[in-house]
Amino acid sequence: MSLLRRLEKKDRSEERQRRTGSDSETSAVENFKMRAHQRLVEELGEERIDKEQLLPKIMAVVEEMFEEEQLFFSRSERNSIVQELLHEVLGYGPIQPFLNDATVSEIMVNGPRQVYIERNGKLELTDVQFRNNEHVLNIIEKIVNPLGRRIDESMPMVDARLPDGSRVNAIIPPLALNGPILTIRKFSHKPLEAGDLIRFGTLTQAMASFLEACVRARLNIIVSGGTGSGKTTTLNVLSSFIPHHERIITIEDAAELHLRQEHVVSLETRPPNVEGKGTITIRDLVRNALRMRPDRIVVGEVRGGEALDMLQAMNTGHDGSLTTAHANSPRDLLSRLETMVLMSGMDLPVRAIREQIASAVDLIVQQSRLRDGTRKITHITEVQGMEGEVIVLQDIFVYEQTGVEGDGKVLGRFRATGIRPRFMPRLEAMGIRLPDDIFSRADW
């Protein structure tokens, strides 16, 4: 049975439920919007039309249908119909208002009847709904088709991005049992700077100054953290510290990094074509980037065998590289890197892998999303080398949680551990000098 038939069958089942008294009964307004949208599509055909011309056209169609069908809706209902039709034709349907809302950071469509958003780090269930499964699927196709991507039964998962850079993931039946699922991680139109992270409480001025010095001194840095912890945002901020005269190669699955330097080359992976061929992976791009005379390599995220190529690049003169990885702590990151290197297919002894990691990585920036939705850099940790079979880590800055307020707000403080990093001579050799008390004072 084709995907469309399955969706239609599920839609008919849902329609029967609505007829038998379901709470989600389609209103007269919704029925009218469906008919108006169909008529608008028929009248426009393949005609290209901008927003200024489209609005009067929609209003004319709506008024004409009101007269034909002798319908009486309130002014607010009429305005709502016109606005939603505008979103349907020019935007992404019911979720377009959330895409326009700067306070919304993530949109999660769990089938046609359930849409969640993340605002200020907290999840909210909205009252927005799609008409049916096919409606959600149409919006997904509207996103992926212009990018040359496809989604169907043979390829029921896809990663894509919106024109503004927002990251999109979609997964559809038969893999998704609730109907088509759409997740959008919104991209900030104004790239955040270190001052923004300080204002949000993600780190302190002392920590930001230290990280800027480390980037300028060409240390190899990995930003580690869980999903939604803000790794990419922090990577973007760290990348902004790279001097403008350097050649930077960025490598990503879906382009999210937006560097402001002049000499930036952005590379993006490619999924397989209809025949299942033509895949270009992060690992392929890392290898190619080494032949492009980079001063810096910035990889959006390492999650597999490309970790070995990244470590080898860091160890062979391409210092100052930056990347992110999923891990819950700096120590956990080391274990994850070992596993990712083994995924490359190279039969290397564990000690050899650990030596590669210890000599390649200089600094780990651990980021977490706390229970109240705030994002904090919880550790800035130096990789000091090997002692026996173990990689030695030393925290330079940490975030200590001290309690939770009645409203759920997490209380805590940032503090320096009092340890001076072993790589300080490298910073001084580059002419970078930090305040003498930066490693000893507490920042609340």
Short mmCIF file of C-alpha atoms in Angstrom, two decimals:
data_model
loop_
_atom_site.label_atom_id
_atom_site.label_comp_id
_atom_site.label_asym_id
_atom_site.label_seq_id
_atom_site.Cartn_x
_atom_site.Cartn_y
_atom_site.Cartn_z
CA MET A 1 0.00 0.00 0.00
CA SER A 2 1.42 3.42 -0.98
CA LEU A 3 2.24 6.02 1.63
CA LEU A 4 -0.47 8.39 0.37
CA ARG A 5 -3.09 5.62 0.57
CA ARG A 6 -2.03 4.82 4.12
CA LEU A 7 -2.34 8.46 5.07
CA GLU A 8 -5.72 8.72 3.34
CA LYS A 9 -6.92 5.58 5.15
CA LYS A 10 -5.82 7.03 8.49
CA ASP A 11 -7.47 10.34 7.62
CA ARG A 12 -10.77 8.56 6.80
CA SER A 13 -10.55 6.76 10.14
CA GLU A 14 -10.02 10.08 11.91
CA GLU A 15 -12.93 11.56 9.94
CA ARG A 16 -15.21 8.76 11.17
CA GLN A 17 -14.12 9.49 14.74
CA ARG A 18 -14.95 13.15 14.30
CA ARG A 19 -18.42 12.30 12.93
CA THR A 20 -19.12 10.15 15.97
CA GLY A 21 -18.57 13.02 18.37
CA SER A 22 -14.81 13.42 18.67
CA ASP A 23 -13.67 16.57 20.48
CA SER A 24 -11.62 17.58 17.42
CA GLU A 25 -14.70 18.05 15.21
CA THR A 26 -13.86 20.19 12.15
CA SER A 27 -15.56 23.58 12.37
CA ALA A 28 -17.33 25.44 9.60
CA VAL A 29 -14.41 27.87 9.52
CA GLU A 30 -11.93 25.03 8.94
CA ASN A 31 -14.08 23.58 6.16
CA PHE A 32 -14.28 26.97 4.52
CA LYS A 33 -10.50 27.48 4.73
CA MET A 34 -9.94 24.12 3.02
CA ARG A 35 -12.29 25.04 0.16
CA ALA A 36 -10.84 28.55 -0.14
CA HIS A 37 -7.29 27.19 -0.28
CA GLN A 38 -8.22 24.69 -3.00
CA ARG A 39 -9.90 27.42 -5.04
CA LEU A 40 -6.93 29.75 -4.61
CA VAL A 41 -4.53 27.03 -5.80
CA GLU A 42 -6.72 26.41 -8.86
CA GLU A 43 -6.93 30.09 -9.75
CA LEU A 44 -3.23 30.81 -9.26
CA GLY A 45 -2.01 27.68 -11.05
CA GLU A 46 1.69 28.02 -11.83
CA GLU A 47 1.57 31.80 -11.60
CA ARG A 48 4.33 33.36 -9.49
CA ILE A 49 3.00 36.11 -7.24
CA ASP A 50 4.52 38.12 -4.42
CA LYS A 51 2.99 38.86 -1.01
CA GLU A 52 1.77 42.35 -1.95
CA GLN A 53 -0.21 40.98 -4.90
CA LEU A 54 -1.34 37.82 -3.13
CA LEU A 55 -3.08 39.47 -0.18
CA PRO A 56 -5.69 41.33 -2.30
CA LYS A 57 -6.17 38.13 -4.33
CA ILE A 58 -6.92 36.08 -1.21
CA MET A 59 -9.30 38.73 0.13
CA ALA A 60 -11.14 38.81 -3.20
CA VAL A 61 -11.50 35.01 -3.29
CA VAL A 62 -12.73 34.90 0.32
CA GLU A 63 -15.32 37.67 -0.24
CA GLU A 64 -16.50 36.03 -3.46
CA MET A 65 -17.00 32.69 -1.70
CA PHE A 66 -18.83 34.37 1.19
CA GLU A 67 -21.31 35.83 -1.29
CA GLU A 68 -21.68 32.61 -3.28
CA GLU A 69 -22.26 30.44 -0.20
CA GLN A 70 -24.20 33.04 1.81
CA LEU A 71 -21.88 32.63 4.79
CA PHE A 72 -21.64 35.02 7.71
CA PHE A 73 -18.42 35.06 9.71
CA SER A 74 -17.21 37.69 12.14
CA ARG A 75 -14.55 40.19 11.09
CA SER A 76 -11.95 38.44 13.29
CA GLU A 77 -12.79 35.08 11.68
CA ARG A 78 -12.45 36.61 8.22
CA ASN A 79 -9.09 38.16 9.10
CA SER A 80 -7.95 34.83 10.54
CA ILE A 81 -8.97 33.01 7.34
CA VAL A 82 -7.08 35.49 5.13
CA GLN A 83 -3.96 35.34 7.32
CA GLU A 84 -3.92 31.54 7.45
CA LEU A 85 -4.39 31.27 3.69
CA LEU A 86 -1.47 33.65 3.26
CA HIS A 87 0.66 31.41 5.50
CA GLU A 88 -0.51 28.35 3.56
CA VAL A 89 0.44 29.73 0.15
CA LEU A 90 3.59 31.73 0.93
CA GLY A 91 4.76 30.07 4.16
CA TYR A 92 4.55 26.77 5.99
CA GLY A 93 0.92 26.65 7.00
CA PRO A 94 -0.17 26.53 10.66
CA ILE A 95 3.40 26.71 12.01
CA GLN A 96 4.34 29.91 10.13
CA PRO A 97 3.43 32.19 13.09
CA PHE A 98 5.90 30.26 15.27
CA LEU A 99 8.60 30.65 12.62
CA ASN A 100 7.93 34.41 12.72
CA ASP A 101 8.03 34.50 16.55
CA ALA A 102 11.56 35.35 17.74
CA THR A 103 10.81 33.94 21.23
CA VAL A 104 10.22 30.41 19.85
CA SER A 105 13.42 28.37 19.51
CA GLU A 106 12.03 25.00 18.41
CA ILE A 107 8.84 23.67 16.77
CA MET A 108 7.79 20.02 17.16
CA VAL A 109 4.89 18.66 15.06
CA ASN A 110 3.85 15.25 16.42
CA GLY A 111 1.31 14.35 13.75
CA PRO A 112 -1.54 16.63 12.67
CA ARG A 113 -3.19 17.08 16.09
CA GLN A 114 -0.26 17.91 18.37
CA VAL A 115 2.19 20.81 17.95
CA TYR A 116 4.69 21.71 20.68
CA ILE A 117 7.05 24.67 20.80
CA GLU A 118 10.04 25.51 22.97
CA ARG A 119 10.05 29.03 24.38
CA ASN A 120 12.67 30.21 26.89
CA GLY A 121 13.87 26.64 27.32
CA LYS A 122 10.40 25.31 28.25
CA LEU A 123 8.10 23.09 26.18
CA GLU A 124 4.56 24.34 25.50
CA LEU A 125 1.64 22.49 23.90
CA THR A 126 -0.06 24.83 21.42
CA ASP A 127 -3.65 24.83 20.17
CA VAL A 128 -2.43 24.73 16.54
CA GLN A 129 -3.51 21.74 14.46
CA PHE A 130 -3.14 20.55 10.88
CA ARG A 131 -6.14 19.32 8.90
CA ASN A 132 -4.83 15.78 8.50
CA ASN A 133 -1.71 13.72 7.82
CA GLU A 134 -1.60 14.78 4.18
CA HIS A 135 -1.54 18.43 5.25
CA VAL A 136 1.58 17.82 7.37
CA LEU A 137 3.17 15.84 4.54
CA ASN A 138 2.52 18.70 2.10
CA ILE A 139 4.34 21.14 4.39
CA ILE A 140 7.29 18.72 4.73
CA GLU A 141 7.51 18.38 0.95
CA LYS A 142 7.30 22.15 0.60
CA ILE A 143 10.44 22.36 2.75
CA VAL A 144 12.52 19.56 1.23
CA ASN A 145 11.62 19.71 -2.48
CA PRO A 146 13.42 23.02 -3.24
CA LEU A 147 16.59 21.51 -1.74
CA GLY A 148 16.51 18.51 -4.05
CA ARG A 149 15.71 16.19 -1.14
CA ARG A 150 12.91 13.62 -1.17
CA ILE A 151 10.80 11.90 1.44
CA ASP A 152 8.66 8.84 0.76
CA GLU A 153 8.30 5.21 1.84
CA SER A 154 11.69 4.28 0.41
CA MET A 155 13.36 7.20 2.22
CA PRO A 156 11.10 8.08 5.18
CA MET A 157 13.61 10.31 7.01
CA VAL A 158 15.19 13.56 5.87
CA ASP A 159 17.35 16.38 7.22
CA ALA A 160 17.00 19.78 5.59
CA ARG A 161 17.07 23.47 6.35
CA LEU A 162 14.84 26.46 5.77
CA PRO A 163 16.03 29.46 3.72
CA ASP A 164 16.90 31.29 6.96
CA GLY A 165 19.18 28.43 8.06
CA SER A 166 16.80 26.78 10.55
CA ARG A 167 17.45 23.06 10.87
CA VAL A 168 14.66 20.65 9.87
CA ASN A 169 14.17 16.94 10.53
CA ALA A 170 11.19 14.99 9.24
CA ILE A 171 10.17 11.35 9.64
CA ILE A 172 6.99 9.86 8.20
CA PRO A 173 4.97 6.61 8.30
CA PRO A 174 5.60 3.70 8.37
CA LEU A 175 8.44 4.67 10.75
CA ALA A 176 6.41 7.33 12.57
CA LEU A 177 3.29 5.83 14.11
CA ASN A 178 1.61 9.16 15.00
CA GLY A 179 1.64 10.45 11.45
CA PRO A 180 4.30 12.65 9.80
CA ILE A 181 6.66 14.17 12.40
CA LEU A 182 8.38 17.51 11.79
CA THR A 183 11.00 19.09 14.06
CA ILE A 184 12.44 22.55 13.37
CA ARG A 185 15.38 24.00 15.31
CA LYS A 186 15.14 27.70 14.53
CA PHE A 187 18.13 29.72 13.46
CA SER A 188 18.74 33.07 15.07
CA HIS A 189 18.55 35.84 12.45
CA LYS A 190 21.09 37.82 14.44
CA PRO A 191 24.06 35.54 15.29
CA LEU A 192 24.69 35.56 19.02
CA GLU A 193 27.91 37.01 20.36
CA ALA A 194 29.88 36.34 23.52
CA GLY A 195 28.14 39.29 25.20
CA ASP A 196 24.75 37.65 24.56
CA LEU A 197 25.86 34.40 26.24
CA ILE A 198 27.16 36.39 29.21
CA ARG A 199 23.83 38.20 29.46
CA PHE A 200 21.93 34.88 29.29
CA GLY A 201 24.09 33.50 32.10
CA THR A 202 25.67 30.79 29.95
CA LEU A 203 29.17 31.82 31.05
CA THR A 204 31.01 34.73 32.71
CA GLN A 205 33.16 37.49 31.28
CA ALA A 206 36.28 35.78 32.64
CA MET A 207 35.36 32.51 30.91
CA ALA A 208 34.61 34.33 27.64
CA SER A 209 37.96 36.13 27.75
CA PHE A 210 39.74 32.85 28.43
CA LEU A 211 37.99 31.07 25.53
CA GLU A 212 38.74 33.95 23.16
CA ALA A 213 42.43 33.73 24.11
CA CYS A 214 42.41 29.95 23.50
CA VAL A 215 40.86 30.33 20.03
CA ARG A 216 43.30 33.08 19.04
CA ALA A 217 46.21 30.94 20.29
CA ARG A 218 45.05 28.13 17.94
CA LEU A 219 44.12 25.54 20.56
CA ASN A 220 42.03 22.59 19.38
CA ILE A 221 38.66 22.80 21.13
CA ILE A 222 35.67 20.43 21.31
CA VAL A 223 32.30 21.70 22.55
CA SER A 224 30.55 18.80 24.26
CA GLY A 225 26.95 18.51 25.44
CA GLY A 226 23.56 16.88 25.11
CA THR A 227 20.84 17.53 22.54
CA GLY A 228 19.52 21.08 22.73
CA SER A 229 22.23 22.22 25.13
CA GLY A 230 23.40 25.01 22.80
CA LYS A 231 26.58 23.43 21.40
CA THR A 232 26.19 24.93 17.92
CA THR A 233 25.49 28.40 19.31
CA THR A 234 28.64 28.21 21.44
CA LEU A 235 30.64 26.91 18.46
CA ASN A 236 29.42 29.89 16.43
CA VAL A 237 30.58 32.27 19.18
CA LEU A 238 33.98 30.56 19.44
CA SER A 239 34.35 30.72 15.65
CA SER A 240 33.80 34.49 15.79
CA PHE A 241 37.11 34.80 17.68
CA ILE A 242 39.11 33.45 14.71
CA PRO A 243 41.17 36.27 13.12
CA HIS A 244 39.74 37.64 9.88
CA HIS A 245 42.88 37.04 7.83
CA GLU A 246 42.69 33.22 8.19
CA ARG A 247 41.14 30.77 5.70
CA ILE A 248 38.35 28.83 7.42
CA ILE A 249 36.69 25.65 6.11
CA THR A 250 33.34 24.78 7.75
CA ILE A 251 31.89 21.27 7.38
CA GLU A 252 28.32 20.42 8.38
CA ASP A 253 25.41 18.06 7.74
CA ALA A 254 23.01 21.01 7.49
CA ALA A 255 24.63 24.44 7.31
CA GLU A 256 24.00 26.30 10.60
CA LEU A 257 27.29 28.07 11.23
CA HIS A 258 27.35 31.66 10.06
CA LEU A 259 30.84 33.08 10.36
CA ARG A 260 31.41 36.76 9.72
CA GLN A 261 35.01 36.45 8.55
CA GLU A 262 35.71 37.21 4.90
CA HIS A 263 37.60 34.05 3.93
CA VAL A 264 35.14 31.25 4.76
CA VAL A 265 34.46 28.17 2.63
CA SER A 266 31.30 26.29 3.68
CA LEU A 267 30.91 22.61 2.82
CA GLU A 268 27.77 20.51 3.35
CA THR A 269 27.15 16.76 3.16
CA ARG A 270 24.93 15.20 0.52
CA PRO A 271 22.40 12.37 1.03
CA PRO A 272 22.08 9.46 -1.42
CA ASN A 273 20.10 9.94 -4.62
CA VAL A 274 17.09 7.89 -5.78
CA GLU A 275 19.37 4.93 -6.60
CA GLY A 276 20.97 5.12 -3.16
CA LYS A 277 24.25 6.43 -4.56
CA GLY A 278 26.20 9.67 -4.44
CA THR A 279 26.42 10.06 -0.65
CA ILE A 280 29.03 12.55 0.55
CA THR A 281 29.70 12.23 4.29
CA ILE A 282 31.34 14.44 6.90
CA ARG A 283 34.36 12.13 6.70
CA ASP A 284 34.68 12.67 2.93
CA LEU A 285 34.54 16.44 3.41
CA VAL A 286 37.10 16.44 6.25
CA ARG A 287 39.54 14.53 4.06
CA ASN A 288 38.92 16.90 1.16
CA ALA A 289 39.26 19.97 3.38
CA LEU A 290 42.83 18.95 4.23
CA ARG A 291 43.69 19.51 0.54
CA MET A 292 42.17 22.99 0.51
CA ARG A 293 44.94 24.76 2.44
CA PRO A 294 42.82 25.53 5.52
CA ASP A 295 44.08 27.66 8.40
CA ARG A 296 41.17 26.37 10.47
CA ILE A 297 38.74 23.49 10.11
CA VAL A 298 35.39 23.88 11.86
CA VAL A 299 33.22 20.75 11.88
CA GLY A 300 29.61 21.22 12.98
CA GLU A 301 29.52 17.86 14.76
CA VAL A 302 31.53 14.65 14.79
CA ARG A 303 29.50 11.52 15.37
CA GLY A 304 31.32 8.70 13.58
CA GLY A 305 34.50 7.67 11.79
CA GLU A 306 35.28 11.28 10.84
CA ALA A 307 36.54 11.69 14.41
CA LEU A 308 39.74 9.84 13.40
CA ASP A 309 40.32 12.16 10.43
CA MET A 310 39.64 15.18 12.63
CA LEU A 311 42.13 14.01 15.28
CA GLN A 312 44.76 13.30 12.64
CA ALA A 313 44.23 16.78 11.17
CA MET A 314 44.66 18.30 14.63
CA ASN A 315 47.86 16.30 15.07
CA THR A 316 49.39 17.20 11.70
CA GLY A 317 49.59 20.96 11.71
CA HIS A 318 45.92 21.94 11.43
CA ASP A 319 45.75 23.35 14.92
CA GLY A 320 43.03 25.75 15.99
CA SER A 321 40.31 23.34 14.83
CA LEU A 322 36.86 23.45 16.41
CA THR A 323 34.00 20.94 16.56
CA THR A 324 31.14 19.64 18.70
CA ALA A 325 30.16 16.18 19.95
CA HIS A 326 27.41 14.61 22.02
CA ALA A 327 28.54 13.70 25.56
CA ASN A 328 27.36 14.29 29.12
CA SER A 329 30.73 15.22 30.65
CA PRO A 330 34.34 15.86 29.59
CA ARG A 331 35.32 12.34 30.68
CA ASP A 332 32.37 10.88 28.80
CA LEU A 333 33.51 12.77 25.69
CA LEU A 334 36.82 10.91 25.73
CA SER A 335 34.99 7.56 25.74
CA ARG A 336 32.75 8.77 22.91
CA LEU A 337 35.79 9.81 20.86
CA GLU A 338 37.35 6.37 21.35
CA THR A 339 34.14 4.74 20.12
CA MET A 340 33.89 7.08 17.12
CA VAL A 341 37.51 6.37 16.11
CA LEU A 342 36.76 2.63 16.19
CA MET A 343 33.75 3.30 13.92
CA SER A 344 36.22 4.40 11.23
CA GLY A 345 37.08 0.74 10.62
CA MET A 346 40.72 1.16 11.62
CA ASP A 347 41.94 -1.64 13.89
CA LEU A 348 43.82 0.52 16.40
CA PRO A 349 44.75 -0.43 19.97
CA VAL A 350 42.94 1.58 22.63
CA ARG A 351 46.17 3.09 23.93
CA ALA A 352 47.06 4.40 20.47
CA ILE A 353 43.63 6.00 20.19
CA ARG A 354 43.97 7.63 23.61
CA GLU A 355 47.41 8.98 22.70
CA GLN A 356 45.92 10.49 19.54
CA ILE A 357 43.15 12.14 21.57
CA ALA A 358 45.50 13.39 24.30
CA SER A 359 47.90 14.97 21.83
CA ALA A 360 45.20 16.40 19.52
CA VAL A 361 42.60 17.92 21.86
CA ASP A 362 43.62 20.85 24.06
CA LEU A 363 40.34 21.97 25.59
CA ILE A 364 36.84 20.61 26.23
CA VAL A 365 33.93 23.04 26.71
CA GLN A 366 31.07 21.16 28.36
CA GLN A 367 27.60 22.63 27.95
CA SER A 368 24.31 21.54 29.58
CA ARG A 369 20.67 22.51 29.58
CA LEU A 370 19.50 22.62 33.19
CA ARG A 371 16.08 21.65 34.51
CA ASP A 372 14.76 25.21 34.33
CA GLY A 373 15.63 25.41 30.61
CA THR A 374 18.72 27.60 31.05
CA ARG A 375 21.93 26.66 29.27
CA LYS A 376 25.26 26.77 31.10
CA ILE A 377 28.87 26.01 30.28
CA THR A 378 29.43 23.67 33.23
CA HIS A 379 33.10 22.83 32.60
CA ILE A 380 36.04 24.29 30.72
CA THR A 381 38.52 21.45 30.97
CA GLU A 382 42.12 21.11 29.83
CA VAL A 383 43.37 17.85 28.32
CA GLN A 384 46.80 17.58 29.92
CA GLY A 385 48.15 14.37 28.37
CA MET A 386 48.58 10.71 29.33
CA GLU A 387 49.49 9.10 32.63
CA GLY A 388 49.86 5.38 32.07
CA GLU A 389 46.70 4.26 30.26
CA VAL A 390 44.58 7.22 31.34
CA ILE A 391 44.05 10.65 29.73
CA VAL A 392 44.49 13.34 32.38
CA LEU A 393 41.87 16.09 32.56
CA GLN A 394 41.96 19.26 34.65
CA ASP A 395 38.98 21.58 35.15
CA ILE A 396 39.83 25.27 34.72
CA PHE A 397 36.32 26.72 35.23
CA VAL A 398 33.21 24.96 36.55
CA TYR A 399 29.57 25.75 37.29
CA GLU A 400 28.35 24.62 40.71
CA GLN A 401 24.64 24.19 41.31
CA THR A 402 23.70 25.31 44.83
CA GLY A 403 19.93 24.77 44.91
CA VAL A 404 16.54 25.27 43.27
CA GLU A 405 14.06 28.06 43.96
CA GLY A 406 10.36 27.44 44.51
CA ASP A 407 9.53 28.32 40.90
CA GLY A 408 12.06 25.73 39.65
CA LYS A 409 14.81 28.23 38.83
CA VAL A 410 18.23 26.62 39.30
CA LEU A 411 20.64 28.46 41.60
CA GLY A 412 24.40 28.21 41.22
CA ARG A 413 27.66 29.98 40.49
CA PHE A 414 30.61 29.87 38.15
CA ARG A 415 34.06 29.66 39.66
CA ALA A 416 37.66 29.23 38.64
CA THR A 417 39.35 26.18 40.15
CA GLY A 418 42.60 28.04 40.80
CA ILE A 419 44.59 25.86 38.38
CA ARG A 420 46.61 27.53 35.63
CA PRO A 421 46.49 25.56 32.38
CA ARG A 422 49.69 23.92 31.19
CA PHE A 423 49.25 25.54 27.78
CA MET A 424 49.62 29.08 29.16
CA PRO A 425 53.11 29.43 27.60
CA ARG A 426 51.47 28.93 24.17
CA LEU A 427 49.16 31.87 24.82
CA GLU A 428 52.03 34.05 26.01
CA ALA A 429 54.13 33.08 22.97
CA MET A 430 51.30 34.46 20.81
CA GLY A 431 51.42 37.73 22.74
CA ILE A 432 48.15 36.98 24.56
CA ARG A 433 48.11 37.96 28.22
CA LEU A 434 45.24 37.34 30.62
CA PRO A 435 44.67 39.02 34.02
CA ASP A 436 46.71 37.41 36.79
CA ASP A 437 43.63 36.67 38.90
CA ILE A 438 41.48 35.13 36.14
CA PHE A 439 42.17 31.60 37.43
CA SER A 440 41.59 32.35 41.10
CA ARG A 441 38.51 34.53 41.46
CA ALA A 442 34.90 33.33 41.75
CA ASP A 443 32.27 34.73 39.41
CA TRP A 444 28.74 34.68 40.75
#
